[in-house]
PDB file of N, CA, C and O in Angstrom:
ATOM      1  N   UNK A   7       0.837  -1.187   0.000  1.00 45.00           N
ATOM      2  CA  UNK A   7       0.000   0.000   0.000  1.00 45.00           C
ATOM      3  C   UNK A   7       0.879   1.247   0.000  1.00 45.00           C
ATOM      4  O   UNK A   7       1.813   1.359   0.777  1.00 45.00           O
ATOM      5  N   UNK A   8       0.588   2.168  -0.842  1.00 53.00           N
ATOM      6  CA  UNK A   8       1.310   3.431  -0.948  1.00 53.00           C
ATOM      7  C   UNK A   8       0.976   4.305   0.254  1.00 53.00           C
ATOM      8  O   UNK A   8      -0.188   4.396   0.647  1.00 53.00           O
ATOM      9  N   UNK A   9       1.982   4.973   0.842  1.00 55.00           N
ATOM     10  CA  UNK A   9       1.742   5.784   2.033  1.00 55.00           C
ATOM     11  C   UNK A   9       0.822   6.961   1.741  1.00 55.00           C
ATOM     12  O   UNK A   9       0.190   7.487   2.645  1.00 55.00           O
ATOM     13  N   UNK A  10       0.731   7.387   0.487  1.00 58.00           N
ATOM     14  CA  UNK A  10      -0.144   8.502   0.150  1.00 58.00           C
ATOM     15  C   UNK A  10      -1.504   8.028  -0.346  1.00 58.00           C
ATOM     16  O   UNK A  10      -2.348   8.827  -0.733  1.00 58.00           O
ATOM     17  N   UNK A  11      -1.743   6.713  -0.304  1.00 78.00           N
ATOM     18  CA  UNK A  11      -2.970   6.149  -0.853  1.00 78.00           C
ATOM     19  C   UNK A  11      -4.229   6.701  -0.197  1.00 78.00           C
ATOM     20  O   UNK A  11      -5.235   6.923  -0.865  1.00 78.00           O
ATOM     21  N   UNK A  12      -4.200   6.912   1.100  1.00 92.00           N
ATOM     22  CA  UNK A  12      -5.364   7.439   1.811  1.00 92.00           C
ATOM     23  C   UNK A  12      -5.157   8.883   2.258  1.00 92.00           C
ATOM     24  O   UNK A  12      -5.867   9.365   3.129  1.00 92.00           O
ATOM     25  N   UNK A  13      -4.159   9.559   1.667  1.00 96.00           N
ATOM     26  CA  UNK A  13      -3.898  10.949   2.023  1.00 96.00           C
ATOM     27  C   UNK A  13      -4.937  11.850   1.368  1.00 96.00           C
ATOM     28  O   UNK A  13      -5.296  11.669   0.211  1.00 96.00           O
ATOM     29  N   UNK A  14      -5.406  12.820   2.133  1.00 98.00           N
ATOM     30  CA  UNK A  14      -6.374  13.792   1.624  1.00 98.00           C
ATOM     31  C   UNK A  14      -5.622  14.971   1.019  1.00 98.00           C
ATOM     32  O   UNK A  14      -4.467  15.233   1.353  1.00 98.00           O
ATOM     33  N   UNK A  15      -6.300  15.671   0.139  1.00 98.00           N
ATOM     34  CA  UNK A  15      -5.820  16.952  -0.370  1.00 98.00           C
ATOM     35  C   UNK A  15      -6.785  18.001   0.144  1.00 98.00           C
ATOM     36  O   UNK A  15      -8.004  17.866  -0.028  1.00 98.00           O
ATOM     37  N   UNK A  16      -6.240  19.010   0.812  1.00 98.00           N
ATOM     38  CA  UNK A  16      -7.075  20.029   1.440  1.00 98.00           C
ATOM     39  C   UNK A  16      -6.742  21.416   0.934  1.00 98.00           C
ATOM     40  O   UNK A  16      -5.627  21.660   0.481  1.00 98.00           O
ATOM     41  N   UNK A  17      -7.707  22.324   1.046  1.00 98.00           N
ATOM     42  CA  UNK A  17      -7.473  23.746   0.836  1.00 98.00           C
ATOM     43  C   UNK A  17      -7.629  24.387   2.204  1.00 98.00           C
ATOM     44  O   UNK A  17      -8.678  24.236   2.852  1.00 98.00           O
ATOM     45  N   UNK A  18      -6.588  25.081   2.657  1.00 98.00           N
ATOM     46  CA  UNK A  18      -6.554  25.620   4.019  1.00 98.00           C
ATOM     47  C   UNK A  18      -7.004  27.073   4.020  1.00 98.00           C
ATOM     48  O   UNK A  18      -6.502  27.883   3.253  1.00 98.00           O
ATOM     49  N   UNK A  19      -7.938  27.382   4.898  1.00 98.00           N
ATOM     50  CA  UNK A  19      -8.421  28.745   5.068  1.00 98.00           C
ATOM     51  C   UNK A  19      -8.143  29.225   6.473  1.00 98.00           C
ATOM     52  O   UNK A  19      -7.662  28.467   7.320  1.00 98.00           O
ATOM     53  N   UNK A  20      -8.457  30.486   6.774  1.00 97.00           N
ATOM     54  CA  UNK A  20      -8.162  31.042   8.095  1.00 97.00           C
ATOM     55  C   UNK A  20      -8.979  30.418   9.225  1.00 97.00           C
ATOM     56  O   UNK A  20      -8.548  30.437  10.372  1.00 97.00           O
ATOM     57  N   UNK A  21     -10.133  29.845   8.908  1.00 95.00           N
ATOM     58  CA  UNK A  21     -10.991  29.291   9.959  1.00 95.00           C
ATOM     59  C   UNK A  21     -11.254  27.805   9.814  1.00 95.00           C
ATOM     60  O   UNK A  21     -12.080  27.243  10.527  1.00 95.00           O
ATOM     61  N   UNK A  22     -10.581  27.160   8.874  1.00 97.00           N
ATOM     62  CA  UNK A  22     -10.807  25.741   8.662  1.00 97.00           C
ATOM     63  C   UNK A  22     -10.227  25.304   7.330  1.00 97.00           C
ATOM     64  O   UNK A  22      -9.509  26.057   6.685  1.00 97.00           O
ATOM     65  N   UNK A  23     -10.549  24.100   6.945  1.00 98.00           N
ATOM     66  CA  UNK A  23     -10.053  23.587   5.678  1.00 98.00           C
ATOM     67  C   UNK A  23     -11.187  22.934   4.903  1.00 98.00           C
ATOM     68  O   UNK A  23     -12.205  22.552   5.472  1.00 98.00           O
ATOM     69  N   UNK A  24     -10.987  22.847   3.591  1.00 98.00           N
ATOM     70  CA  UNK A  24     -11.972  22.223   2.708  1.00 98.00           C
ATOM     71  C   UNK A  24     -11.309  21.025   2.054  1.00 98.00           C
ATOM     72  O   UNK A  24     -10.170  21.114   1.590  1.00 98.00           O
ATOM     73  N   UNK A  25     -12.006  19.914   2.019  1.00 97.00           N
ATOM     74  CA  UNK A  25     -11.481  18.688   1.428  1.00 97.00           C
ATOM     75  C   UNK A  25     -11.618  18.778  -0.097  1.00 97.00           C
ATOM     76  O   UNK A  25     -12.716  18.938  -0.619  1.00 97.00           O
ATOM     77  N   UNK A  26     -10.480  18.685  -0.791  1.00 98.00           N
ATOM     78  CA  UNK A  26     -10.450  18.685  -2.253  1.00 98.00           C
ATOM     79  C   UNK A  26     -10.457  17.244  -2.756  1.00 98.00           C
ATOM     80  O   UNK A  26     -11.166  16.909  -3.695  1.00 98.00           O
ATOM     81  N   UNK A  27      -9.627  16.411  -2.120  1.00 97.00           N
ATOM     82  CA  UNK A  27      -9.593  14.976  -2.421  1.00 97.00           C
ATOM     83  C   UNK A  27      -9.754  14.227  -1.106  1.00 97.00           C
ATOM     84  O   UNK A  27      -8.942  14.398  -0.195  1.00 97.00           O
ATOM     85  N   UNK A  28     -10.795  13.426  -0.967  1.00 97.00           N
ATOM     86  CA  UNK A  28     -11.022  12.723   0.298  1.00 97.00           C
ATOM     87  C   UNK A  28      -9.870  11.797   0.674  1.00 97.00           C
ATOM     88  O   UNK A  28      -9.189  11.244  -0.192  1.00 97.00           O
ATOM     89  N   UNK A  29      -9.665  11.675   1.964  1.00 97.00           N
ATOM     90  CA  UNK A  29      -8.652  10.782   2.508  1.00 97.00           C
ATOM     91  C   UNK A  29      -8.764  10.768   4.012  1.00 97.00           C
ATOM     92  O   UNK A  29      -9.597  11.457   4.593  1.00 97.00           O
ATOM     93  N   UNK A  30      -7.900   9.987   4.644  1.00 96.00           N
ATOM     94  CA  UNK A  30      -7.957   9.831   6.093  1.00 96.00           C
ATOM     95  C   UNK A  30      -6.971  10.725   6.835  1.00 96.00           C
ATOM     96  O   UNK A  30      -7.115  10.934   8.027  1.00 96.00           O
ATOM     97  N   UNK A  31      -5.954  11.227   6.133  1.00 98.00           N
ATOM     98  CA  UNK A  31      -4.908  11.995   6.788  1.00 98.00           C
ATOM     99  C   UNK A  31      -4.243  12.929   5.788  1.00 98.00           C
ATOM    100  O   UNK A  31      -4.473  12.836   4.589  1.00 98.00           O
ATOM    101  N   UNK A  32      -3.393  13.832   6.319  1.00 98.00           N
ATOM    102  CA  UNK A  32      -2.483  14.638   5.518  1.00 98.00           C
ATOM    103  C   UNK A  32      -1.091  14.423   6.091  1.00 98.00           C
ATOM    104  O   UNK A  32      -0.948  14.000   7.242  1.00 98.00           O
ATOM    105  N   UNK A  33      -0.081  14.701   5.315  1.00 98.00           N
ATOM    106  CA  UNK A  33       1.294  14.576   5.798  1.00 98.00           C
ATOM    107  C   UNK A  33       1.785  15.931   6.275  1.00 98.00           C
ATOM    108  O   UNK A  33       1.675  16.934   5.555  1.00 98.00           O
ATOM    109  N   UNK A  34       2.325  15.969   7.479  1.00 98.00           N
ATOM    110  CA  UNK A  34       2.884  17.196   8.036  1.00 98.00           C
ATOM    111  C   UNK A  34       3.991  17.694   7.115  1.00 98.00           C
ATOM    112  O   UNK A  34       4.896  16.945   6.748  1.00 98.00           O
ATOM    113  N   UNK A  35       3.920  18.976   6.745  1.00 97.00           N
ATOM    114  CA  UNK A  35       4.898  19.558   5.832  1.00 97.00           C
ATOM    115  C   UNK A  35       6.284  19.682   6.464  1.00 97.00           C
ATOM    116  O   UNK A  35       7.284  19.716   5.760  1.00 97.00           O
ATOM    117  N   UNK A  36       6.349  19.733   7.783  1.00 96.00           N
ATOM    118  CA  UNK A  36       7.625  19.901   8.471  1.00 96.00           C
ATOM    119  C   UNK A  36       8.286  18.576   8.842  1.00 96.00           C
ATOM    120  O   UNK A  36       9.505  18.470   8.842  1.00 96.00           O
ATOM    121  N   UNK A  37       7.474  17.548   9.157  1.00 96.00           N
ATOM    122  CA  UNK A  37       8.045  16.296   9.653  1.00 96.00           C
ATOM    123  C   UNK A  37       7.740  15.079   8.793  1.00 96.00           C
ATOM    124  O   UNK A  37       8.379  14.046   8.945  1.00 96.00           O
ATOM    125  N   UNK A  38       6.736  15.186   7.931  1.00 97.00           N
ATOM    126  CA  UNK A  38       6.337  14.038   7.114  1.00 97.00           C
ATOM    127  C   UNK A  38       5.463  13.037   7.845  1.00 97.00           C
ATOM    128  O   UNK A  38       5.081  12.021   7.283  1.00 97.00           O
ATOM    129  N   UNK A  39       5.106  13.331   9.082  1.00 97.00           N
ATOM    130  CA  UNK A  39       4.273  12.444   9.899  1.00 97.00           C
ATOM    131  C   UNK A  39       2.821  12.545   9.434  1.00 97.00           C
ATOM    132  O   UNK A  39       2.321  13.649   9.203  1.00 97.00           O
ATOM    133  N   UNK A  40       2.121  11.415   9.301  1.00 98.00           N
ATOM    134  CA  UNK A  40       0.700  11.482   8.960  1.00 98.00           C
ATOM    135  C   UNK A  40      -0.117  12.096  10.101  1.00 98.00           C
ATOM    136  O   UNK A  40       0.098  11.763  11.266  1.00 98.00           O
ATOM    137  N   UNK A  41      -1.025  13.000   9.749  1.00 98.00           N
ATOM    138  CA  UNK A  41      -1.905  13.639  10.730  1.00 98.00           C
ATOM    139  C   UNK A  41      -3.347  13.310  10.343  1.00 98.00           C
ATOM    140  O   UNK A  41      -3.807  13.741   9.280  1.00 98.00           O
ATOM    141  N   UNK A  42      -4.058  12.530  11.175  1.00 98.00           N
ATOM    142  CA  UNK A  42      -5.465  12.241  10.879  1.00 98.00           C
ATOM    143  C   UNK A  42      -6.265  13.544  10.773  1.00 98.00           C
ATOM    144  O   UNK A  42      -6.019  14.488  11.532  1.00 98.00           O
ATOM    145  N   UNK A  43      -7.201  13.608   9.846  1.00 97.00           N
ATOM    146  CA  UNK A  43      -7.967  14.841   9.642  1.00 97.00           C
ATOM    147  C   UNK A  43      -8.686  15.296  10.897  1.00 97.00           C
ATOM    148  O   UNK A  43      -8.770  16.497  11.163  1.00 97.00           O
ATOM    149  N   UNK A  44      -9.179  14.358  11.702  1.00 97.00           N
ATOM    150  CA  UNK A  44      -9.883  14.761  12.918  1.00 97.00           C
ATOM    151  C   UNK A  44      -8.948  15.295  14.002  1.00 97.00           C
ATOM    152  O   UNK A  44      -9.407  15.837  15.001  1.00 97.00           O
ATOM    153  N   UNK A  45      -7.634  15.174  13.803  1.00 97.00           N
ATOM    154  CA  UNK A  45      -6.658  15.715  14.749  1.00 97.00           C
ATOM    155  C   UNK A  45      -5.917  16.927  14.193  1.00 97.00           C
ATOM    156  O   UNK A  45      -5.094  17.526  14.884  1.00 97.00           O
ATOM    157  N   UNK A  46      -6.207  17.301  12.969  1.00 98.00           N
ATOM    158  CA  UNK A  46      -5.510  18.418  12.320  1.00 98.00           C
ATOM    159  C   UNK A  46      -5.962  19.742  12.920  1.00 98.00           C
ATOM    160  O   UNK A  46      -7.135  20.098  12.857  1.00 98.00           O
ATOM    161  N   UNK A  47      -5.027  20.467  13.528  1.00 98.00           N
ATOM    162  CA  UNK A  47      -5.326  21.748  14.166  1.00 98.00           C
ATOM    163  C   UNK A  47      -4.440  22.884  13.661  1.00 98.00           C
ATOM    164  O   UNK A  47      -4.734  24.047  13.916  1.00 98.00           O
ATOM    165  N   UNK A  48      -3.340  22.554  12.989  1.00 98.00           N
ATOM    166  CA  UNK A  48      -2.359  23.575  12.619  1.00 98.00           C
ATOM    167  C   UNK A  48      -2.055  23.506  11.134  1.00 98.00           C
ATOM    168  O   UNK A  48      -1.793  22.432  10.592  1.00 98.00           O
ATOM    169  N   UNK A  49      -2.097  24.676  10.476  1.00 98.00           N
ATOM    170  CA  UNK A  49      -1.757  24.768   9.060  1.00 98.00           C
ATOM    171  C   UNK A  49      -1.420  26.204   8.725  1.00 98.00           C
ATOM    172  O   UNK A  49      -1.676  27.121   9.490  1.00 98.00           O
ATOM    173  N   UNK A  50      -0.835  26.387   7.551  1.00 97.00           N
ATOM    174  CA  UNK A  50      -0.526  27.721   7.041  1.00 97.00           C
ATOM    175  C   UNK A  50      -1.431  28.005   5.856  1.00 97.00           C
ATOM    176  O   UNK A  50      -1.415  27.261   4.873  1.00 97.00           O
ATOM    177  N   UNK A  51      -2.201  29.079   5.958  1.00 97.00           N
ATOM    178  CA  UNK A  51      -3.046  29.501   4.845  1.00 97.00           C
ATOM    179  C   UNK A  51      -2.155  29.980   3.695  1.00 97.00           C
ATOM    180  O   UNK A  51      -2.389  29.642   2.536  1.00 97.00           O
ATOM    181  N   UNK A  52      -1.120  30.758   4.023  1.00 95.00           N
ATOM    182  CA  UNK A  52      -0.230  31.323   3.005  1.00 95.00           C
ATOM    183  C   UNK A  52       0.521  30.240   2.242  1.00 95.00           C
ATOM    184  O   UNK A  52       0.635  30.293   1.018  1.00 95.00           O
ATOM    185  N   UNK A  53       1.058  29.256   2.962  1.00 96.00           N
ATOM    186  CA  UNK A  53       1.853  28.191   2.326  1.00 96.00           C
ATOM    187  C   UNK A  53       1.014  26.993   1.912  1.00 96.00           C
ATOM    188  O   UNK A  53       1.500  26.115   1.204  1.00 96.00           O
ATOM    189  N   UNK A  54      -0.247  26.940   2.399  1.00 98.00           N
ATOM    190  CA  UNK A  54      -1.135  25.805   2.125  1.00 98.00           C
ATOM    191  C   UNK A  54      -0.470  24.492   2.549  1.00 98.00           C
ATOM    192  O   UNK A  54      -0.369  23.534   1.784  1.00 98.00           O
ATOM    193  N   UNK A  55       0.008  24.476   3.821  1.00 97.00           N
ATOM    194  CA  UNK A  55       0.695  23.310   4.383  1.00 97.00           C
ATOM    195  C   UNK A  55       0.096  22.938   5.741  1.00 97.00           C
ATOM    196  O   UNK A  55      -0.188  23.826   6.546  1.00 97.00           O
ATOM    197  N   UNK A  56      -0.055  21.643   6.011  1.00 98.00           N
ATOM    198  CA  UNK A  56      -0.494  21.187   7.335  1.00 98.00           C
ATOM    199  C   UNK A  56       0.699  20.874   8.238  1.00 98.00           C
ATOM    200  O   UNK A  56       1.799  20.578   7.746  1.00 98.00           O
ATOM    201  N   UNK A  57       0.465  20.927   9.546  1.00 98.00           N
ATOM    202  CA  UNK A  57       1.511  20.628  10.527  1.00 98.00           C
ATOM    203  C   UNK A  57       0.957  19.726  11.624  1.00 98.00           C
ATOM    204  O   UNK A  57      -0.206  19.838  11.999  1.00 98.00           O
ATOM    205  N   UNK A  58       1.811  18.896  12.175  1.00 98.00           N
ATOM    206  CA  UNK A  58       1.417  17.945  13.208  1.00 98.00           C
ATOM    207  C   UNK A  58       1.284  18.584  14.591  1.00 98.00           C
ATOM    208  O   UNK A  58       0.592  18.049  15.451  1.00 98.00           O
ATOM    209  N   UNK A  59       1.946  19.729  14.810  1.00 98.00           N
ATOM    210  CA  UNK A  59       1.909  20.352  16.134  1.00 98.00           C
ATOM    211  C   UNK A  59       2.128  21.857  16.022  1.00 98.00           C
ATOM    212  O   UNK A  59       2.583  22.361  14.991  1.00 98.00           O
ATOM    213  N   UNK A  60       1.822  22.552  17.118  1.00 97.00           N
ATOM    214  CA  UNK A  60       2.053  23.994  17.176  1.00 97.00           C
ATOM    215  C   UNK A  60       3.546  24.298  17.041  1.00 97.00           C
ATOM    216  O   UNK A  60       3.932  25.268  16.386  1.00 97.00           O
ATOM    217  N   UNK A  61       4.380  23.457  17.640  1.00 97.00           N
ATOM    218  CA  UNK A  61       5.828  23.675  17.576  1.00 97.00           C
ATOM    219  C   UNK A  61       6.333  23.594  16.138  1.00 97.00           C
ATOM    220  O   UNK A  61       7.137  24.425  15.716  1.00 97.00           O
ATOM    221  N   UNK A  62       5.863  22.601  15.396  1.00 97.00           N
ATOM    222  CA  UNK A  62       6.296  22.465  14.001  1.00 97.00           C
ATOM    223  C   UNK A  62       5.754  23.604  13.146  1.00 97.00           C
ATOM    224  O   UNK A  62       6.437  24.094  12.248  1.00 97.00           O
ATOM    225  N   UNK A  63       4.557  24.052  13.435  1.00 96.00           N
ATOM    226  CA  UNK A  63       3.974  25.186  12.715  1.00 96.00           C
ATOM    227  C   UNK A  63       4.803  26.446  12.944  1.00 96.00           C
ATOM    228  O   UNK A  63       5.120  27.180  12.003  1.00 96.00           O
ATOM    229  N   UNK A  64       5.162  26.680  14.193  1.00 96.00           N
ATOM    230  CA  UNK A  64       5.973  27.851  14.535  1.00 96.00           C
ATOM    231  C   UNK A  64       7.348  27.765  13.901  1.00 96.00           C
ATOM    232  O   UNK A  64       7.855  28.746  13.341  1.00 96.00           O
ATOM    233  N   UNK A  65       7.965  26.592  13.965  1.00 94.00           N
ATOM    234  CA  UNK A  65       9.287  26.405  13.367  1.00 94.00           C
ATOM    235  C   UNK A  65       9.251  26.726  11.871  1.00 94.00           C
ATOM    236  O   UNK A  65      10.110  27.428  11.354  1.00 94.00           O
ATOM    237  N   UNK A  66       8.249  26.231  11.184  1.00 93.00           N
ATOM    238  CA  UNK A  66       8.112  26.477   9.736  1.00 93.00           C
ATOM    239  C   UNK A  66       7.868  27.955   9.458  1.00 93.00           C
ATOM    240  O   UNK A  66       8.429  28.518   8.522  1.00 93.00           O
ATOM    241  N   UNK A  67       7.061  28.609  10.272  1.00 92.00           N
ATOM    242  CA  UNK A  67       6.778  30.028  10.095  1.00 92.00           C
ATOM    243  C   UNK A  67       8.060  30.848  10.260  1.00 92.00           C
ATOM    244  O   UNK A  67       8.301  31.805   9.507  1.00 92.00           O
ATOM    245  N   UNK A  68       8.884  30.477  11.230  1.00 94.00           N
ATOM    246  CA  UNK A  68      10.137  31.200  11.451  1.00 94.00           C
ATOM    247  C   UNK A  68      11.122  30.998  10.305  1.00 94.00           C
ATOM    248  O   UNK A  68      11.904  31.889   9.990  1.00 94.00           O
ATOM    249  N   UNK A  69      11.076  29.837   9.655  1.00 89.00           N
ATOM    250  CA  UNK A  69      11.934  29.576   8.491  1.00 89.00           C
ATOM    251  C   UNK A  69      11.572  30.497   7.328  1.00 89.00           C
ATOM    252  O   UNK A  69      12.416  30.817   6.514  1.00 89.00           O
ATOM    253  N   UNK A  70      10.324  30.910   7.259  1.00 79.00           N
ATOM    254  CA  UNK A  70       9.832  31.739   6.150  1.00 79.00           C
ATOM    255  C   UNK A  70      10.201  33.203   6.310  1.00 79.00           C
ATOM    256  O   UNK A  70      10.037  33.993   5.401  1.00 79.00           O
ATOM    257  N   UNK A  71      10.640  33.608   7.514  1.00 80.00           N
ATOM    258  CA  UNK A  71      10.977  35.024   7.757  1.00 80.00           C
ATOM    259  C   UNK A  71      12.240  35.443   7.059  1.00 80.00           C
ATOM    260  O   UNK A  71      13.145  34.760   6.823  1.00 80.00           O
TER     261      UNK A  71
END
């Protein structure tokens, strides 16, 4: 089974996300760890990237400065 087989494609907005391609998880842009959609709390609207934790989100944001 391909690791991206059940990965969702999302569009990230300031107050939530919209499912473009259904799936069970997204891959954290900073760590590559799968994040179940029901546990997804952190993302970047500007970069359109999901993150597994607040720490990884902050780290990625600081890299963009």
